[in-house]
Coordinates of C-alpha atoms and ligand atoms in Angstrom, one line a residue:
M1 CA -2.4 9.2 25.5
T2 CA 0.8 8.1 23.9
I3 CA 3.8 9.0 25.9
S4 CA 5.0 11.6 23.5
E5 CA 1.7 13.6 24.0
I6 CA 1.8 13.0 27.9
L7 CA 5.4 14.5 27.8
R8 CA 3.7 17.3 25.6
E9 CA 1.0 17.9 28.0
K10 CA 3.7 18.2 30.5
V11 CA 5.8 20.9 28.8
L12 CA 2.9 23.0 28.0
T13 CA 2.0 23.2 31.9
A14 CA 5.6 24.0 32.3
L15 CA 5.6 26.9 30.2
K16 CA 2.3 28.2 31.6
A17 CA 4.0 27.9 35.1
L18 CA 6.5 30.3 33.7
D19 CA 4.0 32.6 32.2
I20 CA 5.4 32.1 28.5
T21 CA 2.6 32.5 26.0
V22 CA 2.3 30.1 23.4
S23 CA 0.7 31.5 20.4
D24 CA 0.5 28.2 18.3
P25 CA 0.3 25.5 21.0
S26 CA 0.6 23.0 18.2
R27 CA 4.0 24.0 16.9
I28 CA 5.1 22.9 20.1
Q29 CA 6.2 19.5 19.7
V30 CA 7.6 16.1 21.7
T31 CA 8.8 13.8 19.0
K32 CA 10.7 10.6 19.0
A33 CA 14.3 11.2 19.3
A34 CA 16.3 11.3 15.9
D35 CA 19.5 9.8 18.0
L36 CA 18.5 7.1 20.9
R37 CA 22.1 7.5 22.5
F38 CA 20.6 11.2 23.7
G39 CA 17.3 9.8 24.9
D40 CA 13.8 8.4 23.5
F41 CA 11.9 11.6 22.9
Q42 CA 12.8 15.2 22.4
S43 CA 11.4 18.7 21.9
N44 CA 12.1 21.9 20.3
A45 CA 9.8 24.1 22.6
A46 CA 12.5 25.9 24.0
M47 CA 14.2 26.8 21.2
M48 CA 11.1 28.0 19.3
L49 CA 10.3 30.0 22.4
A50 CA 13.2 31.8 23.8
K51 CA 13.6 34.0 21.3
P52 CA 10.3 35.8 21.6
A53 CA 10.6 35.7 25.3
G54 CA 14.1 37.4 24.9
K55 CA 15.9 34.7 26.4
N56 CA 19.0 32.5 25.5
P57 CA 17.6 29.0 24.3
R58 CA 20.0 27.1 26.5
E59 CA 19.2 29.2 29.4
F60 CA 15.5 28.9 28.9
A61 CA 15.7 25.1 28.4
A62 CA 17.0 24.8 31.7
E63 CA 14.5 27.0 33.4
L64 CA 11.8 25.2 31.5
M65 CA 13.3 21.7 32.6
E66 CA 13.2 22.9 36.2
K67 CA 9.6 23.4 35.8
I68 CA 8.4 20.2 34.2
S69 CA 7.5 17.5 36.4
A70 CA 7.9 14.3 35.2
D71 CA 10.2 12.6 37.7
D72 CA 8.1 9.6 37.7
L73 CA 8.4 9.1 34.1
C74 CA 11.7 10.3 32.7
E75 CA 14.8 12.2 32.8
I76 CA 15.3 15.2 31.3
S77 CA 18.5 16.8 29.9
I78 CA 19.7 19.6 27.3
A79 CA 21.3 19.0 24.2
G80 CA 23.0 20.9 21.5
P81 CA 21.2 24.3 21.2
G82 CA 18.7 24.0 23.5
F83 CA 16.6 20.6 22.5
L84 CA 15.0 19.2 25.5
N85 CA 15.7 15.2 25.8
F86 CA 13.5 13.0 27.7
T87 CA 15.0 9.5 28.7
L88 CA 12.2 7.7 30.0
K89 CA 12.8 5.3 33.1
A90 CA 12.5 1.8 33.2
E91 CA 9.4 1.7 35.2
A92 CA 7.7 3.9 32.6
W93 CA 8.7 1.4 29.7
A94 CA 7.4 -1.5 31.7
D95 CA 3.9 0.6 32.3
Q96 CA 3.7 1.5 28.3
A97 CA 4.5 -2.4 27.6
R98 CA 2.0 -3.6 29.8
A99 CA -0.6 -1.2 29.0
Q100 CA 0.1 -1.8 24.9
W101 CA 0.1 -6.0 25.9
S102 CA -3.5 -5.7 27.8
C103 CA -5.2 -3.5 24.9
P104 CA -6.9 -5.9 22.7
D105 CA -6.1 -3.7 19.4
L106 CA -2.5 -3.0 20.5
A107 CA -3.3 0.5 21.5
I108 CA -3.6 1.7 17.9
I109 CA -5.1 5.1 17.9
Q110 CA -8.4 5.7 16.0
V111 CA -8.8 8.5 13.7
E112 CA -11.0 11.4 15.1
S113 CA -12.9 12.0 11.9
P114 CA -13.2 8.7 10.2
Q115 CA -13.7 9.5 6.3
T116 CA -15.1 7.1 3.4
I117 CA -12.1 6.2 1.0
V118 CA -12.7 4.7 -2.3
V119 CA -9.4 2.7 -3.1
D120 CA -9.1 2.1 -7.1
F121 CA -6.4 -0.7 -7.2
S122 CA -5.1 -3.5 -9.7
A123 CA -7.8 -2.9 -12.4
P124 CA -6.1 -5.2 -14.9
N125 CA -7.3 -5.0 -18.5
V126 CA -9.5 -8.2 -19.3
A127 CA -8.2 -10.3 -22.3
K128 CA -5.0 -8.7 -21.7
P129 CA -2.9 -10.5 -19.0
M130 CA -2.2 -9.3 -15.4
H131 CA 1.7 -8.7 -15.6
V132 CA 4.0 -8.4 -13.0
G133 CA 3.3 -4.4 -13.2
H134 CA 0.1 -5.0 -11.8
I135 CA 1.6 -6.7 -8.7
R136 CA 2.4 -3.4 -7.6
S137 CA -0.9 -1.9 -7.8
T138 CA -2.6 -4.9 -6.2
I139 CA -0.3 -5.3 -3.2
I140 CA 0.1 -1.4 -2.5
G141 CA -3.6 -0.7 -3.0
E142 CA -4.8 -3.8 -0.8
C143 CA -2.1 -2.7 2.1
L144 CA -3.2 1.2 1.9
S145 CA -6.9 -0.1 2.3
R146 CA -6.0 -2.6 5.2
V147 CA -4.2 0.7 7.1
A148 CA -6.7 2.7 6.5
S149 CA -9.7 0.8 8.0
K150 CA -7.2 -0.2 11.1
I151 CA -7.4 3.3 12.0
G152 CA -11.2 3.8 11.5
H153 CA -11.8 4.9 8.0
K154 CA -14.4 3.2 6.2
V155 CA -12.6 1.8 2.9
I156 CA -14.4 0.7 -0.4
K157 CA -11.9 -1.5 -2.4
D158 CA -12.8 -1.1 -5.8
N159 CA -11.4 -3.0 -8.7
H160 CA -12.0 -0.9 -12.3
L161 CA -11.3 -3.7 -14.7
G162 CA -10.4 -2.6 -17.9
D163 CA -12.9 -4.8 -19.4
W164 CA -14.0 -2.5 -22.4
G165 CA -12.0 -1.5 -25.2
T166 CA -10.1 -1.9 -28.5
Q167 CA -8.5 -5.2 -27.5
F168 CA -11.8 -6.9 -27.3
G169 CA -12.1 -6.1 -31.3
M170 CA -8.7 -8.4 -31.5
V171 CA -9.6 -11.1 -29.2
T172 CA -13.0 -11.4 -30.7
W173 CA -11.4 -11.8 -34.1
A174 CA -9.0 -14.3 -32.9
W175 CA -11.9 -16.2 -31.0
K176 CA -13.9 -16.2 -34.4
K177 CA -10.7 -17.7 -35.9
G178 CA -10.0 -20.5 -33.4
V179 CA -10.7 -20.5 -29.6
D180 CA -9.5 -23.8 -27.9
E181 CA -12.7 -24.3 -25.9
S182 CA -10.6 -27.0 -23.3
L183 CA -7.8 -24.5 -22.6
L184 CA -10.4 -22.1 -21.9
E185 CA -11.5 -24.0 -18.9
T186 CA -8.2 -25.2 -17.7
A187 CA -6.2 -22.0 -18.0
P188 CA -8.8 -19.1 -19.2
L189 CA -6.3 -16.2 -19.0
Q190 CA -3.6 -17.8 -20.9
E191 CA -5.8 -18.8 -23.5
L192 CA -7.5 -15.2 -23.6
L193 CA -3.7 -14.0 -23.8
R194 CA -3.0 -16.5 -26.7
L195 CA -6.0 -15.1 -28.6
Y196 CA -5.0 -11.3 -28.1
R197 CA -1.4 -12.0 -29.0
M198 CA -2.6 -14.0 -32.3
A199 CA -4.5 -10.9 -33.3
S200 CA -2.0 -8.5 -32.2
E201 CA 0.7 -10.5 -34.3
A202 CA -1.4 -10.7 -37.5
S203 CA -2.7 -7.3 -37.5
K204 CA 0.8 -5.8 -37.2
E205 CA 1.5 -7.1 -40.6
D206 CA -2.1 -6.6 -42.5
E207 CA -4.4 -3.9 -42.6
V208 CA -7.3 -5.6 -43.7
I209 CA -7.1 -7.8 -40.5
R210 CA -6.8 -4.4 -38.5
E211 CA -9.6 -3.3 -40.0
E212 CA -11.7 -6.5 -39.4
C213 CA -10.7 -6.3 -35.6
R214 CA -12.1 -2.8 -35.6
A215 CA -15.2 -3.8 -37.1
E216 CA -15.6 -6.8 -34.5
L217 CA -15.2 -3.8 -31.7
V218 CA -18.1 -1.3 -33.5
K219 CA -20.1 -4.5 -33.6
L220 CA -19.7 -5.6 -30.1
Q221 CA -20.1 -1.7 -29.0
K222 CA -23.6 -1.6 -31.2
G223 CA -24.8 -4.6 -29.3
D224 CA -24.4 -7.6 -31.8
S225 CA -25.4 -10.6 -30.1
E226 CA -22.5 -12.8 -31.0
N227 CA -20.0 -10.4 -30.2
R228 CA -21.5 -9.5 -27.0
A229 CA -21.9 -13.5 -26.0
I230 CA -18.1 -13.6 -26.9
W231 CA -17.4 -10.5 -24.6
T232 CA -19.5 -11.8 -21.7
R233 CA -17.5 -15.0 -21.8
C234 CA -14.2 -13.6 -22.0
V235 CA -14.9 -11.1 -18.9
D236 CA -16.6 -14.1 -16.8
L237 CA -13.4 -16.7 -17.6
S238 CA -11.1 -13.7 -17.1
R239 CA -12.6 -13.3 -13.6
K240 CA -12.3 -17.0 -12.7
G241 CA -8.5 -16.6 -13.6
L242 CA -8.3 -13.3 -11.5
D243 CA -10.0 -14.7 -8.8
R244 CA -7.7 -17.4 -8.6
I245 CA -4.8 -14.9 -8.3
Y246 CA -6.2 -12.5 -5.7
D247 CA -6.9 -15.9 -3.6
R248 CA -3.4 -16.7 -3.6
L249 CA -2.4 -13.1 -2.8
D250 CA -4.9 -12.7 0.0
V251 CA -6.5 -9.7 -2.0
C252 CA -10.0 -9.1 -2.3
F253 CA -12.4 -6.2 -3.2
D254 CA -15.9 -5.0 -2.3
H255 CA -16.6 -3.9 -6.0
W256 CA -15.7 -5.0 -9.5
L257 CA -17.3 -2.0 -11.2
G258 CA -15.2 -2.0 -14.6
E259 CA -15.0 0.4 -17.5
S260 CA -18.0 -1.2 -19.1
D261 CA -20.4 -0.6 -16.0
Y262 CA -20.1 3.0 -16.9
N263 CA -20.9 2.5 -20.4
E264 CA -24.5 4.0 -20.4
A265 CA -23.6 7.3 -18.4
L266 CA -20.9 8.3 -21.1
A267 CA -22.9 9.6 -23.9
P268 CA -25.4 11.7 -21.4
L269 CA -22.0 13.1 -19.8
V270 CA -20.5 14.1 -22.7
E271 CA -23.7 16.0 -24.0
K272 CA -23.7 17.8 -20.6
L273 CA -20.0 18.5 -20.7
I274 CA -20.6 20.4 -24.1
A275 CA -23.8 21.8 -23.2
D276 CA -21.8 23.4 -20.1
G277 CA -19.3 25.0 -22.1
Q278 CA -16.6 22.6 -20.5
A279 CA -16.0 20.5 -23.6
R280 CA -15.6 21.3 -27.2
E281 CA -14.7 19.8 -30.7
S282 CA -11.3 19.5 -31.4
D283 CA -10.8 17.8 -35.1
G284 CA -13.4 16.0 -35.0
A285 CA -13.2 14.7 -31.6
I286 CA -14.6 16.3 -28.3
G287 CA -12.0 17.4 -25.7
I288 CA -11.9 19.4 -22.7
F289 CA -9.3 22.3 -22.6
S290 CA -7.3 24.2 -20.2
S291 CA -9.1 26.9 -18.1
E292 CA -6.1 28.9 -18.9
S293 CA -5.9 29.6 -14.9
V294 CA -2.3 28.5 -14.4
K295 CA 0.9 29.2 -16.0
P296 CA 1.4 26.7 -18.7
K297 CA 4.3 24.7 -17.3
N298 CA 2.0 23.9 -14.4
D299 CA -0.8 23.2 -16.7
P300 CA -1.7 19.3 -17.3
F301 CA -3.8 20.8 -20.6
K302 CA -0.6 22.1 -22.2
V303 CA 2.3 20.6 -23.8
N304 CA 5.4 22.3 -25.0
R305 CA 6.1 21.3 -28.7
D306 CA 9.1 22.5 -30.2
G307 CA 9.4 25.1 -27.6
E308 CA 5.8 26.4 -28.1
W309 CA 2.9 25.7 -25.5
Q310 CA 0.1 23.8 -27.4
D311 CA -3.2 22.8 -26.2
F312 CA -3.4 19.0 -24.8
P313 CA -6.9 18.7 -24.5
M314 CA -8.4 15.7 -22.2
L315 CA -10.4 13.6 -24.9
V316 CA -13.6 12.5 -24.0
K317 CA -15.2 11.5 -27.5
K318 CA -13.3 9.9 -30.4
K319 CA -13.7 10.8 -34.2
D320 CA -15.2 7.8 -34.8
G321 CA -18.0 8.2 -31.8
G322 CA -16.4 5.9 -29.3
F323 CA -15.6 7.5 -25.9
N324 CA -12.4 7.4 -24.1
Y325 CA -10.4 6.0 -21.1
A326 CA -10.8 9.7 -19.4
T327 CA -14.6 9.7 -20.1
T328 CA -15.1 6.8 -18.0
D329 CA -12.9 8.1 -15.5
I330 CA -15.0 11.3 -15.0
A331 CA -18.2 9.1 -14.9
T332 CA -16.6 6.8 -12.0
V333 CA -15.7 10.1 -9.9
Q334 CA -19.5 11.3 -10.3
F335 CA -20.5 7.7 -9.2
R336 CA -18.2 7.2 -6.3
V337 CA -18.9 10.6 -5.0
D338 CA -22.7 10.9 -5.5
E339 CA -23.5 7.2 -4.8
W340 CA -21.1 6.2 -2.1
K341 CA -20.3 9.6 -0.7
A342 CA -16.7 9.5 -1.0
D343 CA -14.8 11.8 0.8
Q344 CA -11.6 10.7 -1.0
I345 CA -10.6 8.6 -4.0
W346 CA -7.1 7.0 -4.2
Y347 CA -5.8 5.8 -7.6
V348 CA -2.9 2.9 -7.2
V349 CA -1.8 3.1 -10.6
D350 CA 1.4 3.5 -12.5
F351 CA 3.4 6.9 -12.4
R352 CA 2.9 6.7 -16.2
Q353 CA -0.4 8.0 -15.8
G354 CA 0.2 10.9 -13.8
G355 CA -0.8 13.3 -16.8
H356 CA -4.1 11.6 -17.2
F357 CA -4.8 11.9 -13.2
E358 CA -3.8 15.4 -13.3
Q359 CA -6.3 16.4 -16.0
L360 CA -9.0 14.1 -14.2
F361 CA -8.7 15.9 -11.0
D362 CA -8.7 19.0 -12.4
V363 CA -11.9 18.3 -14.4
A364 CA -13.5 17.1 -11.2
G365 CA -12.6 20.2 -9.3
R366 CA -14.5 22.3 -12.6
L367 CA -17.6 19.9 -12.2
G368 CA -18.0 20.7 -8.7
Y369 CA -16.3 17.9 -7.1
D370 CA -13.6 20.1 -5.6
Q371 CA -14.2 19.0 -1.6
V372 CA -12.8 15.4 -2.5
N373 CA -9.5 14.7 -2.0
L374 CA -8.4 12.8 -5.0
V375 CA -5.0 11.2 -4.8
H376 CA -2.9 9.7 -7.6
V377 CA -0.5 6.9 -5.6
A378 CA 1.9 6.7 -8.4
F379 CA 4.6 4.0 -8.4
G380 CA 7.8 3.1 -10.3
T381 CA 8.7 0.1 -12.6
I382 CA 10.0 -3.4 -11.4
L383 CA 13.3 -4.3 -13.1
G384 CA 15.2 -7.1 -14.1
K385 CA 18.9 -8.1 -13.1
D386 CA 20.0 -6.2 -16.0
G387 CA 18.7 -3.0 -14.5
K388 CA 16.0 -2.8 -17.3
P389 CA 12.2 -3.2 -16.7
L390 CA 11.7 -6.9 -16.0
K391 CA 11.1 -9.0 -18.9
T392 CA 10.6 -12.7 -19.6
R393 CA 13.4 -14.4 -21.8
A394 CA 11.3 -14.1 -24.9
G395 CA 11.1 -10.6 -24.0
D396 CA 7.4 -10.4 -23.0
L397 CA 6.2 -8.8 -19.9
P398 CA 6.3 -11.7 -17.2
Q399 CA 3.0 -13.1 -16.2
L400 CA 2.3 -12.8 -12.5
E401 CA 1.3 -16.1 -12.0
D402 CA 4.6 -17.3 -13.4
V403 CA 6.1 -15.0 -11.1
L404 CA 4.4 -16.4 -8.2
D405 CA 5.2 -19.8 -9.5
D406 CA 8.8 -19.0 -9.8
A407 CA 8.7 -17.4 -6.2
V408 CA 7.4 -20.7 -4.9
K409 CA 10.2 -23.0 -6.4
A410 CA 12.9 -20.6 -5.0
S411 CA 11.5 -20.7 -1.7
Q412 CA 11.0 -24.7 -1.8
L413 CA 14.5 -25.1 -1.9
V414 CA 15.3 -22.8 1.3
V415 CA 12.6 -24.9 2.9
N416 CA 13.9 -28.2 2.0
E417 CA 17.0 -27.1 3.3
K418 CA 16.2 -25.1 6.3
S419 CA 12.7 -26.3 7.5
R420 CA 12.2 -28.4 10.8
L421 CA 8.6 -29.3 9.3
E422 CA 8.4 -33.0 8.6
S423 CA 5.8 -34.0 6.0
A424 CA 6.3 -33.1 2.3
E425 CA 2.6 -31.5 2.4
E426 CA 3.6 -29.1 5.3
K427 CA 6.9 -28.2 3.2
A428 CA 5.0 -27.4 0.2
E429 CA 2.6 -25.2 2.0
L430 CA 5.2 -23.3 3.8
A431 CA 6.9 -22.9 0.3
E432 CA 3.7 -21.5 -1.3
L433 CA 3.2 -19.0 1.5
I434 CA 6.9 -17.7 1.8
G435 CA 7.4 -17.9 -2.0
V436 CA 4.1 -15.4 -2.5
N437 CA 4.5 -13.2 0.5
S438 CA 8.1 -12.9 -0.2
V439 CA 7.1 -11.1 -3.6
K440 CA 4.8 -9.2 -1.8
F441 CA 6.9 -8.1 0.8
T442 CA 9.9 -7.1 -1.5
E443 CA 7.1 -4.9 -3.2
L444 CA 6.0 -3.3 0.2
S445 CA 9.7 -2.7 1.3
H446 CA 10.7 -0.2 -1.4
H447 CA 9.6 3.2 -1.7
R448 CA 6.5 3.0 -3.9
M449 CA 8.1 5.7 -6.4
S450 CA 11.6 3.7 -6.6
D451 CA 12.6 1.2 -9.3
Y452 CA 13.5 -1.9 -7.6
L453 CA 15.5 -4.9 -9.0
F454 CA 13.7 -8.4 -8.8
D455 CA 16.0 -10.9 -7.6
L456 CA 14.1 -14.2 -6.2
D457 CA 16.8 -15.7 -4.6
K458 CA 17.4 -12.6 -2.7
M459 CA 13.8 -12.3 -1.5
V460 CA 13.2 -15.7 -0.4
A461 CA 16.4 -15.7 1.7
L462 CA 16.0 -16.4 5.6
E463 CA 18.9 -13.7 5.9
G464 CA 18.4 -9.8 5.2
D465 CA 15.3 -7.5 5.0
T466 CA 13.2 -10.4 4.0
A467 CA 9.6 -11.9 4.5
P468 CA 11.1 -15.2 5.9
Y469 CA 13.5 -13.3 8.2
L470 CA 9.9 -11.9 9.5
L471 CA 7.9 -14.7 9.6
Y472 CA 10.7 -16.7 11.4
S473 CA 10.6 -13.9 14.0
Y474 CA 7.3 -14.4 14.5
V475 CA 7.8 -17.9 14.7
R476 CA 10.5 -17.6 17.1
A477 CA 8.6 -15.5 19.3
R478 CA 5.7 -18.1 19.5
S479 CA 7.8 -21.4 19.7
I480 CA 8.9 -20.1 23.4
F481 CA 5.1 -20.7 24.7
R482 CA 5.3 -24.3 22.9
K483 CA 8.4 -25.0 25.0
L484 CA 6.9 -24.3 28.5
D485 CA 6.5 -27.3 30.4
E486 CA 3.5 -25.9 32.7
E487 CA 0.6 -23.6 31.6
V488 CA 1.2 -19.8 32.5
S489 CA -1.0 -17.5 33.2
L490 CA 0.3 -14.0 32.7
D491 CA -3.0 -12.2 33.3
G492 CA -1.9 -10.5 37.1
A493 CA 1.9 -10.3 35.9
N494 CA 3.9 -7.1 36.7
L495 CA 6.7 -6.1 34.1
V496 CA 10.2 -5.4 35.2
L497 CA 12.8 -4.5 32.8
T498 CA 16.2 -4.3 33.7
E499 CA 18.2 -5.3 30.4
K500 CA 19.0 -2.6 27.5
A501 CA 17.7 -5.2 25.1
E502 CA 14.5 -5.2 26.8
I503 CA 13.8 -1.6 27.0
H504 CA 15.0 -1.2 23.4
L505 CA 12.3 -3.9 22.3
V506 CA 9.5 -2.0 24.4
R507 CA 10.6 1.3 23.0
M508 CA 10.3 -0.3 19.1
L509 CA 6.9 -2.1 20.0
S510 CA 5.5 1.5 21.5
R511 CA 5.9 2.9 18.0
Y512 CA 3.5 0.7 16.3
S513 CA 0.4 3.0 16.7
D514 CA 2.5 5.9 15.2
Q515 CA 4.1 3.9 12.4
I516 CA 0.7 2.8 11.3
H517 CA -0.6 6.6 10.9
Q518 CA 2.7 7.4 9.2
V519 CA 2.0 5.3 6.3
L520 CA -1.0 7.2 5.3
D521 CA 0.9 10.7 5.2
D522 CA 2.2 9.6 1.8
Y523 CA 0.8 6.3 1.2
R524 CA 4.1 4.5 2.1
P525 CA 3.6 0.9 3.0
N526 CA 7.6 0.9 3.2
L527 CA 7.6 2.9 6.6
L528 CA 5.7 -0.2 8.2
A529 CA 7.6 -2.9 6.2
T530 CA 10.9 -1.3 7.6
Y531 CA 9.4 -0.9 11.1
L532 CA 8.6 -4.5 11.4
L533 CA 12.1 -5.3 10.2
E534 CA 13.5 -3.3 12.9
V535 CA 10.8 -4.7 15.5
A536 CA 12.5 -8.3 14.2
R537 CA 16.1 -7.0 14.9
A538 CA 15.4 -5.5 18.2
F539 CA 13.4 -9.2 19.0
H540 CA 16.5 -11.0 18.2
S541 CA 18.6 -8.8 20.3
F542 CA 16.4 -9.4 23.2
F543 CA 16.1 -12.9 22.6
E544 CA 19.8 -13.4 22.6
A545 CA 20.8 -11.0 25.4
C546 CA 17.9 -12.2 27.5
P547 CA 17.3 -15.8 28.4
V548 CA 13.7 -16.6 28.8
L549 CA 13.1 -20.1 29.8
K550 CA 16.1 -20.0 32.2
S551 CA 14.9 -17.1 34.1
E552 CA 12.6 -17.1 37.0
G553 CA 9.9 -15.1 38.7
Q554 CA 9.2 -11.6 37.4
T555 CA 11.6 -11.6 35.1
R556 CA 10.5 -14.5 33.3
E557 CA 7.0 -13.2 33.3
S558 CA 8.1 -9.7 32.0
R559 CA 10.1 -11.6 29.0
L560 CA 7.3 -14.1 28.2
I561 CA 5.1 -11.0 27.8
L562 CA 7.7 -9.3 25.8
C563 CA 7.2 -12.3 23.4
D564 CA 3.7 -12.5 23.3
L565 CA 3.7 -8.6 22.8
T566 CA 6.3 -8.9 19.9
S567 CA 4.6 -11.7 18.3
K568 CA 1.3 -9.8 18.2
V569 CA 2.6 -6.7 16.6
L570 CA 4.8 -8.6 14.2
K571 CA 1.3 -10.8 13.1
D572 CA -0.9 -7.6 13.5
G573 CA 1.5 -5.5 11.3
L574 CA 2.0 -8.1 8.5
N575 CA -1.4 -8.7 8.4
L576 CA -1.6 -5.0 7.5
L577 CA 0.6 -5.6 4.7
A578 CA -1.8 -8.8 3.9
I579 CA 1.1 -11.2 4.9
P580 CA -0.3 -14.0 6.8
V581 CA 2.2 -15.9 9.3
P582 CA 2.8 -19.4 9.8
E583 CA 2.8 -21.0 13.4
R584 CA 6.1 -23.2 12.6
M585 CA 8.5 -23.0 9.9
Ligands
LIG1 N1 -6.7 -0.6 -16.4 C1 -5.9 0.6 -16.1 C2 -4.3 -0.1 -16.8 O1 -4.4 -1.5 -16.6 C3 -5.7 0.9 -14.8 C4 -7.1 1.6 -14.4 C5 -6.9 2.3 -13.1 N2 -8.0 3.1 -12.6 C6 -8.4 4.1 -13.2 N3 -9.7 4.5 -12.6 N4 -8.0 4.8 -14.1 O2 -3.8 0.6 -17.1

């Protein structure tokens, strides 16, 4: 049980002793205090129950306080209109820290009913490059997956690659005009991008070329062997290039079921949708229309044009017989639920696709998949220093690999100046770790829906709310153990806490499990990122106020345990953010 749960039990017992009936016990809560000056935890119990019991809230709070037996644990006081405030005693905090420290999993509470959750993230488009926008999906998706499995869910990470679509007509056209085989080997993603750009430039000006590109696509979809072979190579090469990026980012998937994997399922799916009356013809194409069950302004199948609500169907088959992005997504839901028994599917995708997902989720419900929790985990835009969406000097979307390289260069400067490592090799390794992970941490420390400014120098700095600051905190907490002149065993050690800074650190550390759970309330890694920064700050204050090596006896042992516990929480928490820690910096 967590401390707040223990206190809650005590409040409920006291209410019973006062003969107060609680109609809905779940509403009686003990939460962490909003303002630490007034205590560590607070409860709304007296305020909620005073009125039905016909009592004045403050007087009732006093009565209740008398009856709560928690002398060994905390002091209780009354604040404001009748809040109960609990201030934990130093011994109780010490017990808490000891319990967390002895627990191999840092006392992280597991969910009562584990679910099977498919996380659909990253999903770049083959032959189009993975740009910096994809970083948001990749990093947020990886973090949410790690958090969900940490608390006991079964997580399936699926990279729903965009490996089927109009861009292949273009790439194939350019490929046949002149692919550079040697570049394909050394820099596959760049060469595919060059081909894509070549075709896209050429077809902009020229209707004939546009037609030729379309023809290449039709040939591919009809199974032409030459085009099929080119496509296969494109996908394989992309995969090679992507693996390199995912390696660098410490991201991995359980499956890579791309759009093409659902190709065979699409024709029968559309037939069935028509036969069941779910889809019908619209201007030569096939679409799914509104069920007319909600007001137009809440209906994803309606659009307002010139003050008038018009149909906005979800298209599942094009005029030319091809299938749509949406068709594949319907088939994908079916597969994930039927085959993988998914209870939930999280789509970590740009907010601009919100309309698509609203339609998809509605259609899934109509097809009987209404027990599945489908969530669009949306995110905003990364901005350049000019406050506009991040672009390269040439006006293109920046390539993720280039961004990572730039970050590593920036961090190399900081490492050269500040690091205590000796060899150039170690420094280069550290610069890679700091550079890449600074980009990741910056992503994860912002609210996913906010647009944030991409400022390399700021994110690799040692001061500030940055990855290097956190990594340094970890290294600092560990370094004390290298400075010990003799082996110490802390196993039987008792904790005594006397200083405010010690207690504050323990208080922060004790929140770890709660914080992890909270991330999933609204799919917000930034709650964990911010929490870890708070832990780091509490650690530095402790470290500055409380000498460790120079102290003695129980005090020294206690402080060593606090250093150890801090380093464990930081390492574990950073690992949930997919950020590895160095041992030295
Ligand atoms: N490939 C898509 C894009 O880059 C993202 C796919 C997201 N997942 C999905 N099931 N629709 O925009």
